[in-house]
Amino acid sequence: MLRHRTLPCPGRFQRRDFDFVAEVLSPEGARCHLEKLWSDPDGMREMLDLKEVLHALLESPAMLRVTPGFYFYVLVRHGFVHAELKNAELADHVAGMLTKRVGADGGDPLLDVTRGFTHAAELISFIKTSRGRIRHHLQVAAGNQFLVLTGLYPDFIRKRHERGIAPGLDYYEAFAARAFRRAADGCGCAAGSSRHLYGTLAEALPQVRRALNRIAEEFVFLGE
């Protein structure tokens, strides 16, 4: 399992993200005490874990001013805590992945999520013929890609499966878990937190996927 870390770290977000939090927690008071908490990893994490921050993010027009990374971190962190996935580094990784992939440039097959679905066979073929760090990076890319697909677009996968043109959710969930496990065990993975992170993702993949399903259903509009 992951060793304890208290991400997000100072500097992870922008000033406008702090201004949003300060407006929620201290709308009329002095902000100096909040500044001190914001500069400390434990303090920042505890602030962002407050239900008031999540509710304000979902209900206030001011949320339009926050950065995408902040928005996804708060949603994912609260969704994961609700699902008993309490390690902040896991939420930080998945939130960063969503920030890069949701709404990405349609010309990038690894980042544009639903279009990337059609490149699954090509990606798998690349993994089989690659070695070393290239293989490691492709395994991480595949794990991330299929985690986003199964987590945020389960209905898209189900419809393709019902039409007989793609496997079902279980296949892609299992593939993502294997990809993360191989990324954790392979020679291209640096020792330390990355190895633990990918190992944890491999073990907790079904739980992570269901938590993302809930986030997509309740909080995020992704279109048809």
Tab-separated table of C-alpha atoms in Angstrom:
chain	number	residue	atom	x	y	z
A	1	MET	CA	0.000	0.000	0.000
A	2	LEU	CA	0.986	3.664	-0.354
A	3	ARG	CA	3.155	5.237	2.244
A	4	HIS	CA	1.500	8.219	3.930
A	5	ARG	CA	1.823	11.512	2.065
A	6	THR	CA	-0.146	14.697	2.478
A	7	LEU	CA	-0.598	15.929	-1.063
A	8	PRO	CA	-1.418	18.406	-2.451
A	9	CYS	CA	1.817	20.237	-1.643
A	10	PRO	CA	2.332	24.019	-1.372
A	11	GLY	CA	2.419	25.556	-4.850
A	12	ARG	CA	0.170	22.820	-6.262
A	13	PHE	CA	-2.625	25.330	-6.969
A	14	GLN	CA	-2.880	29.003	-7.892
A	15	ARG	CA	-3.747	32.141	-5.977
A	16	ARG	CA	-7.284	32.177	-7.344
A	17	ASP	CA	-7.831	28.749	-5.786
A	18	PHE	CA	-6.787	30.095	-2.390
A	19	ASP	CA	-9.044	33.129	-2.856
A	20	PHE	CA	-11.972	30.788	-3.465
A	21	VAL	CA	-11.236	28.774	-0.319
A	22	ALA	CA	-10.748	31.927	1.740
A	23	GLU	CA	-14.095	33.333	0.558
A	24	VAL	CA	-15.773	30.113	1.656
A	25	LEU	CA	-14.082	29.715	5.033
A	26	SER	CA	-13.570	33.332	6.043
A	27	PRO	CA	-15.802	35.593	3.927
A	28	GLU	CA	-15.482	38.616	6.216
A	29	GLY	CA	-12.534	37.770	8.447
A	30	ALA	CA	-8.774	38.071	8.312
A	31	ARG	CA	-7.037	35.593	6.016
A	32	CYS	CA	-3.587	35.489	7.575
A	33	HIS	CA	-4.318	32.252	9.458
A	34	LEU	CA	-5.644	30.685	6.251
A	35	GLU	CA	-2.486	31.765	4.401
A	36	LYS	CA	-0.397	29.845	6.934
A	37	LEU	CA	-2.532	26.729	6.538
A	38	TRP	CA	-2.412	27.022	2.741
A	39	SER	CA	1.396	27.022	2.773
A	40	ASP	CA	1.521	23.762	4.759
A	41	PRO	CA	0.703	20.410	3.060
A	42	ASP	CA	-1.260	19.075	6.037
A	43	GLY	CA	-3.096	22.358	6.493
A	44	MET	CA	-4.008	22.619	2.821
A	45	ARG	CA	-5.271	19.042	2.702
A	46	GLU	CA	-7.398	19.547	5.809
A	47	MET	CA	-8.901	22.733	4.381
A	48	LEU	CA	-9.800	21.079	1.100
A	49	ASP	CA	-11.284	18.092	2.939
A	50	LEU	CA	-13.945	20.333	4.505
A	51	LYS	CA	-17.476	19.732	3.228
A	52	GLU	CA	-18.012	23.485	2.978
A	53	VAL	CA	-15.381	23.686	0.228
A	54	LEU	CA	-17.002	20.889	-1.787
A	55	HIS	CA	-20.510	22.344	-1.429
A	56	ALA	CA	-19.337	25.807	-2.439
A	57	LEU	CA	-17.512	24.384	-5.444
A	58	LEU	CA	-20.684	22.658	-6.622
A	59	GLU	CA	-23.141	25.438	-5.831
A	60	SER	CA	-21.341	28.769	-6.253
A	61	PRO	CA	-20.772	30.673	-9.512
A	62	ALA	CA	-17.361	31.524	-8.032
A	63	MET	CA	-16.195	27.999	-8.872
A	64	LEU	CA	-15.759	29.202	-12.455
A	65	ARG	CA	-12.688	31.115	-11.294
A	66	VAL	CA	-10.781	28.139	-9.888
A	67	THR	CA	-8.253	26.154	-11.887
A	68	PRO	CA	-9.258	22.810	-13.447
A	69	GLY	CA	-6.673	21.039	-11.281
A	70	PHE	CA	-8.224	22.433	-8.102
A	71	TYR	CA	-11.749	21.589	-9.277
A	72	PHE	CA	-10.937	17.973	-10.052
A	73	TYR	CA	-8.832	17.487	-6.931
A	74	VAL	CA	-11.660	18.578	-4.628
A	75	LEU	CA	-14.243	16.429	-6.453
A	76	VAL	CA	-12.014	13.359	-6.591
A	77	ARG	CA	-10.732	13.721	-3.042
A	78	HIS	CA	-14.226	13.953	-1.553
A	79	GLY	CA	-15.519	11.175	-3.796
A	80	PHE	CA	-12.637	8.925	-2.806
A	81	VAL	CA	-12.983	9.651	0.928
A	82	HIS	CA	-16.678	8.757	0.612
A	83	ALA	CA	-15.562	5.456	-0.949
A	84	GLU	CA	-13.029	4.827	1.867
A	85	LEU	CA	-10.092	5.659	-0.442
A	86	LYS	CA	-8.451	8.053	1.973
A	87	ASN	CA	-4.912	8.419	0.650
A	88	ALA	CA	-4.483	11.954	-0.700
A	89	GLU	CA	-1.773	10.953	-3.197
A	90	LEU	CA	-4.177	8.586	-4.945
A	91	ALA	CA	-6.743	11.391	-5.310
A	92	ASP	CA	-4.024	13.768	-6.496
A	93	HIS	CA	-2.882	11.367	-9.234
A	94	VAL	CA	-6.388	10.662	-10.526
A	95	ALA	CA	-7.384	14.336	-10.386
A	96	GLY	CA	-4.276	15.292	-12.358
A	97	MET	CA	-5.087	12.619	-14.915
A	98	LEU	CA	-8.651	13.920	-15.333
A	99	THR	CA	-7.409	17.500	-15.657
A	100	LYS	CA	-5.238	16.453	-18.608
A	101	ARG	CA	-7.754	14.186	-20.324
A	102	VAL	CA	-11.254	15.623	-19.983
A	103	GLY	CA	-11.677	18.169	-22.743
A	104	ALA	CA	-8.242	17.491	-24.200
A	105	ASP	CA	-7.114	18.330	-27.710
A	106	GLY	CA	-8.961	16.070	-30.117
A	107	GLY	CA	-5.771	15.564	-32.097
A	108	ASP	CA	-4.078	13.620	-29.320
A	109	PRO	CA	-5.252	9.974	-29.275
A	110	LEU	CA	-3.840	9.324	-25.789
A	111	LEU	CA	-5.480	12.350	-24.196
A	112	ASP	CA	-8.820	12.657	-25.979
A	113	VAL	CA	-10.713	10.104	-23.914
A	114	THR	CA	-13.515	8.646	-26.015
A	115	ARG	CA	-11.595	8.957	-29.272
A	116	GLY	CA	-8.729	7.126	-27.572
A	117	PHE	CA	-11.045	4.144	-27.241
A	118	THR	CA	-10.527	3.370	-30.920
A	119	HIS	CA	-6.770	3.294	-30.370
A	120	ALA	CA	-6.895	0.594	-27.673
A	121	ALA	CA	-5.688	-2.224	-29.930
A	122	GLU	CA	-2.896	-0.038	-31.294
A	123	LEU	CA	-1.794	0.908	-27.772
A	124	ILE	CA	-1.806	-2.724	-26.651
A	125	SER	CA	0.290	-3.651	-29.699
A	126	PHE	CA	2.822	-0.933	-28.841
A	127	ILE	CA	3.097	-2.244	-25.279
A	128	LYS	CA	3.789	-5.797	-26.452
A	129	THR	CA	6.661	-4.728	-28.688
A	130	SER	CA	8.245	-2.120	-26.378
A	131	ARG	CA	10.885	-2.472	-23.682
A	132	GLY	CA	12.259	-0.652	-20.647
A	133	ARG	CA	11.037	2.824	-19.794
A	134	ILE	CA	9.030	3.153	-23.015
A	135	ARG	CA	7.065	0.046	-22.043
A	136	HIS	CA	6.575	1.441	-18.542
A	137	HIS	CA	5.212	4.756	-19.831
A	138	LEU	CA	2.865	2.975	-22.254
A	139	GLN	CA	1.555	0.763	-19.443
A	140	VAL	CA	0.846	3.826	-17.313
A	141	ALA	CA	-0.839	5.514	-20.289
A	142	ALA	CA	-3.012	2.445	-20.885
A	143	GLY	CA	-3.950	2.166	-17.214
A	144	ASN	CA	-4.859	5.848	-17.084
A	145	GLN	CA	-6.777	5.704	-20.357
A	146	PHE	CA	-8.946	2.749	-19.396
A	147	LEU	CA	-9.464	4.029	-15.855
A	148	VAL	CA	-10.876	7.276	-17.245
A	149	LEU	CA	-13.019	5.402	-19.764
A	150	THR	CA	-14.490	2.960	-17.245
A	151	GLY	CA	-14.749	5.624	-14.530
A	152	LEU	CA	-16.326	8.509	-16.446
A	153	TYR	CA	-17.838	6.867	-19.529
A	154	PRO	CA	-19.294	3.500	-18.416
A	155	ASP	CA	-22.463	3.997	-20.495
A	156	PHE	CA	-20.340	4.598	-23.606
A	157	ILE	CA	-18.604	1.257	-23.041
A	158	ARG	CA	-21.870	-0.572	-22.271
A	159	LYS	CA	-23.497	0.667	-25.471
A	160	ARG	CA	-20.542	-0.464	-27.574
A	161	HIS	CA	-20.580	-3.831	-25.808
A	162	GLU	CA	-24.331	-4.247	-26.427
A	163	ARG	CA	-23.731	-3.549	-30.125
A	164	GLY	CA	-21.096	-6.280	-30.167
A	165	ILE	CA	-18.221	-4.017	-31.220
A	166	ALA	CA	-16.222	-3.873	-27.964
A	167	PRO	CA	-15.660	-5.825	-24.746
A	168	GLY	CA	-17.516	-4.918	-21.559
A	169	LEU	CA	-16.520	-2.900	-18.511
A	170	ASP	CA	-14.935	-5.887	-16.754
A	171	TYR	CA	-12.433	-6.368	-19.574
A	172	TYR	CA	-11.195	-2.770	-19.556
A	173	GLU	CA	-11.184	-2.589	-15.765
A	174	ALA	CA	-9.085	-5.758	-15.578
A	175	PHE	CA	-6.765	-4.477	-18.315
A	176	ALA	CA	-6.207	-1.204	-16.449
A	177	ALA	CA	-5.424	-3.104	-13.241
A	178	ARG	CA	-2.896	-5.315	-15.062
A	179	ALA	CA	-1.295	-2.307	-16.711
A	180	PHE	CA	-0.816	-0.536	-13.383
A	181	ARG	CA	0.500	-3.721	-11.769
A	182	ARG	CA	3.047	-4.233	-14.552
A	183	ALA	CA	4.010	-0.563	-14.373
A	184	ALA	CA	4.636	-0.977	-10.635
A	185	ASP	CA	6.630	-4.200	-11.053
A	186	GLY	CA	8.561	-3.321	-14.205
A	187	CYS	CA	12.163	-2.193	-14.402
A	188	GLY	CA	11.129	1.179	-15.819
A	189	CYS	CA	9.401	2.249	-12.598
A	190	ALA	CA	11.476	4.275	-10.170
A	191	ALA	CA	11.545	3.029	-6.599
A	192	GLY	CA	9.479	4.846	-4.016
A	193	SER	CA	6.142	6.581	-4.261
A	194	SER	CA	5.473	5.903	-7.972
A	195	ARG	CA	5.841	2.147	-7.517
A	196	HIS	CA	3.547	2.233	-4.488
A	197	LEU	CA	1.055	4.459	-6.279
A	198	TYR	CA	0.675	2.177	-9.302
A	199	GLY	CA	0.517	-0.881	-7.054
A	200	THR	CA	-2.268	0.705	-5.039
A	201	LEU	CA	-4.159	1.633	-8.203
A	202	ALA	CA	-3.885	-1.972	-9.393
A	203	GLU	CA	-5.274	-3.305	-6.113
A	204	ALA	CA	-8.013	-0.711	-5.692
A	205	LEU	CA	-9.050	-0.385	-9.348
A	206	PRO	CA	-12.665	-1.611	-8.930
A	207	GLN	CA	-13.191	0.686	-5.947
A	208	VAL	CA	-11.576	3.638	-7.747
A	209	ARG	CA	-13.677	3.004	-10.860
A	210	ARG	CA	-16.931	2.924	-8.881
A	211	ALA	CA	-15.989	6.125	-7.063
A	212	LEU	CA	-15.401	7.818	-10.427
A	213	ASN	CA	-18.750	6.494	-11.676
A	214	ARG	CA	-20.433	8.221	-8.733
A	215	ILE	CA	-18.508	11.467	-9.330
A	216	ALA	CA	-19.508	11.448	-13.007
A	217	GLU	CA	-23.156	10.736	-12.215
A	218	GLU	CA	-23.553	13.301	-9.431
A	219	PHE	CA	-21.096	16.108	-10.109
A	220	VAL	CA	-19.701	16.241	-13.647
A	221	PHE	CA	-21.594	16.842	-16.902
A	222	LEU	CA	-19.728	15.136	-19.731
A	223	GLY	CA	-22.312	15.358	-22.507
A	224	GLU	CA	-23.878	12.502	-24.410
